[in-house]
Coordinates of C-alpha atoms and ligand atoms in Angstrom, one line a residue:
M14 CA -3.2 -8.6 -13.2
N15 CA -3.9 -12.3 -13.7
D16 CA -3.4 -15.2 -11.3
K17 CA -5.3 -13.9 -8.3
T18 CA -3.6 -14.9 -5.1
T19 CA -6.1 -16.3 -2.5
K20 CA -5.3 -17.7 0.9
S21 CA -7.4 -18.5 4.0
E22 CA -7.5 -16.0 6.8
D23 CA -5.4 -18.4 8.9
E24 CA -2.8 -18.6 6.2
W25 CA -2.6 -14.8 5.8
K26 CA -2.3 -14.5 9.6
A27 CA 0.5 -17.0 9.8
Q28 CA 2.4 -15.3 6.9
L29 CA 2.0 -11.7 7.8
G30 CA 1.9 -11.7 11.6
E31 CA -0.7 -9.9 13.7
D32 CA 0.1 -6.2 12.9
A33 CA 0.4 -6.6 9.1
Y34 CA -2.6 -9.0 9.0
R35 CA -4.8 -6.4 10.6
V36 CA -3.7 -3.8 8.0
C37 CA -3.5 -5.9 4.9
R38 CA -6.3 -8.3 5.4
R39 CA -8.7 -6.4 7.7
G40 CA -8.3 -2.9 6.4
G41 CA -6.6 -1.5 9.4
T42 CA -4.4 1.6 9.6
E43 CA -1.0 1.8 11.3
P44 CA -0.5 4.8 13.6
A45 CA 0.8 7.9 11.7
F46 CA 4.5 8.6 11.7
T47 CA 5.3 5.1 12.9
G48 CA 5.8 3.1 9.7
A49 CA 9.2 1.7 8.8
L50 CA 9.1 2.9 5.2
L51 CA 7.8 6.4 5.9
D52 CA 11.2 8.1 5.6
N53 CA 12.8 5.5 3.2
K54 CA 14.5 7.5 0.4
A55 CA 16.3 4.6 -1.2
T56 CA 15.8 3.7 -4.9
G57 CA 13.8 0.7 -5.6
T58 CA 10.3 -0.8 -5.8
Y59 CA 7.6 -1.2 -3.2
L60 CA 5.9 -4.6 -3.3
C61 CA 2.7 -5.9 -1.8
A62 CA 3.5 -7.2 1.7
S63 CA 1.0 -10.0 1.1
C64 CA 1.8 -11.3 -2.4
G65 CA 4.9 -9.5 -3.6
A66 CA 3.2 -7.7 -6.6
E67 CA 5.0 -4.5 -7.7
L68 CA 2.9 -1.6 -6.6
F69 CA 4.9 1.6 -6.4
S70 CA 8.3 3.0 -7.6
S71 CA 10.5 5.0 -5.4
T72 CA 10.5 7.7 -8.1
A73 CA 6.8 8.3 -7.2
K74 CA 7.4 8.6 -3.5
Y75 CA 7.3 12.0 -1.9
D76 CA 7.1 13.6 1.5
S77 CA 3.4 14.5 2.0
G78 CA 3.8 15.3 5.7
C79 CA 0.7 13.1 6.4
G80 CA 2.6 10.5 8.4
W81 CA 2.2 7.6 6.0
P82 CA 4.3 6.6 2.9
S83 CA 2.9 8.6 0.0
F84 CA 3.2 8.1 -3.7
S85 CA 1.9 10.2 -6.6
Q86 CA 1.1 7.2 -8.8
A87 CA 1.1 3.4 -8.9
I88 CA 3.8 1.6 -10.8
D89 CA 1.1 0.3 -13.2
A90 CA -2.6 1.3 -13.1
G91 CA -3.5 -2.4 -13.3
H92 CA -1.6 -3.3 -10.2
V93 CA -3.5 -1.1 -7.7
M94 CA -7.3 -1.1 -7.7
E95 CA -9.7 1.2 -6.0
R96 CA -13.1 0.9 -4.3
L97 CA -15.3 3.3 -2.3
D98 CA -14.9 3.1 1.4
H99 CA -17.8 4.6 3.5
T100 CA -16.4 3.7 6.9
H101 CA -15.8 6.2 9.7
G102 CA -18.4 8.6 8.4
M103 CA -16.4 9.5 5.3
T104 CA -16.3 8.5 1.7
R105 CA -12.8 7.6 0.7
R106 CA -11.2 5.8 -2.2
E107 CA -9.6 2.7 -0.7
I108 CA -6.6 1.3 -2.6
L109 CA -5.9 -2.5 -2.8
C110 CA -3.5 -4.8 -4.4
S111 CA -5.1 -6.0 -7.6
R112 CA -3.5 -9.5 -7.3
C113 CA -4.5 -10.4 -3.7
D114 CA -7.0 -7.7 -2.7
G115 CA -4.7 -6.7 0.1
H116 CA -5.6 -3.3 1.7
L117 CA -2.9 -0.7 1.0
G118 CA -4.5 2.6 2.2
H119 CA -6.5 5.3 0.4
V120 CA -5.9 7.7 -2.5
F121 CA -6.7 11.4 -2.1
P122 CA -6.9 14.2 -4.6
D123 CA -4.3 16.4 -2.9
G124 CA -1.1 15.1 -4.3
P125 CA 1.6 16.7 -6.5
G126 CA 1.6 16.9 -10.2
P127 CA 1.2 15.5 -12.7
T128 CA -1.4 13.2 -11.3
G129 CA -2.6 15.4 -8.4
L130 CA -3.0 12.2 -6.4
R131 CA -1.7 11.0 -3.0
Y132 CA -1.6 7.3 -2.7
C133 CA -1.5 7.1 1.1
T134 CA -0.2 3.7 2.2
N135 CA 0.7 1.8 5.3
S136 CA 4.3 0.7 5.7
L137 CA 2.9 -2.6 6.9
S138 CA 1.2 -3.1 3.5
L139 CA 4.4 -2.8 1.7
E140 CA 7.8 -4.4 1.4
F141 CA 10.7 -2.5 -0.1
A142 CA 13.0 -4.1 -2.7
P143 CA 16.1 -1.8 -3.3
D144 CA 17.5 -1.6 -6.7
K145 CA 20.6 -3.8 -6.9
D146 CA 22.7 -1.1 -8.6
S147 CA 21.5 1.8 -6.5
G148 CA 24.2 1.5 -3.9
D149 CA 21.7 2.0 -1.1
Ligands
FE101 FE1 -0.9 -8.3 -3.1

């Protein structure tokens, strides 16, 4: 994705508010089973809460039971990037928005077919845009 979005920490804090700032810009994690989008079943697109980039389609969302919004794939491989995260005594694959480097969550190899992946995200990292003709 071109046109990287960059803002100062103060600008992100003002835009996102304290809770989303902690998740999106500081790599935090919202408590399991608390996110506003966890049980969202509506048809539409999940956008980056920081910059509005399209990240996941509702067609890839599934109920993983893990307590966070889960997707089997990104809407476009170029929109979600990965990097190794060695915090908390684990090695995990962190997922971030390619446009603004916003923290989304982690991706785990225990998802459904065809990818076998679980993109485990924070509701606070995402904004949901319902399809206009979905009737939701
Ligand atoms: Fe972003």
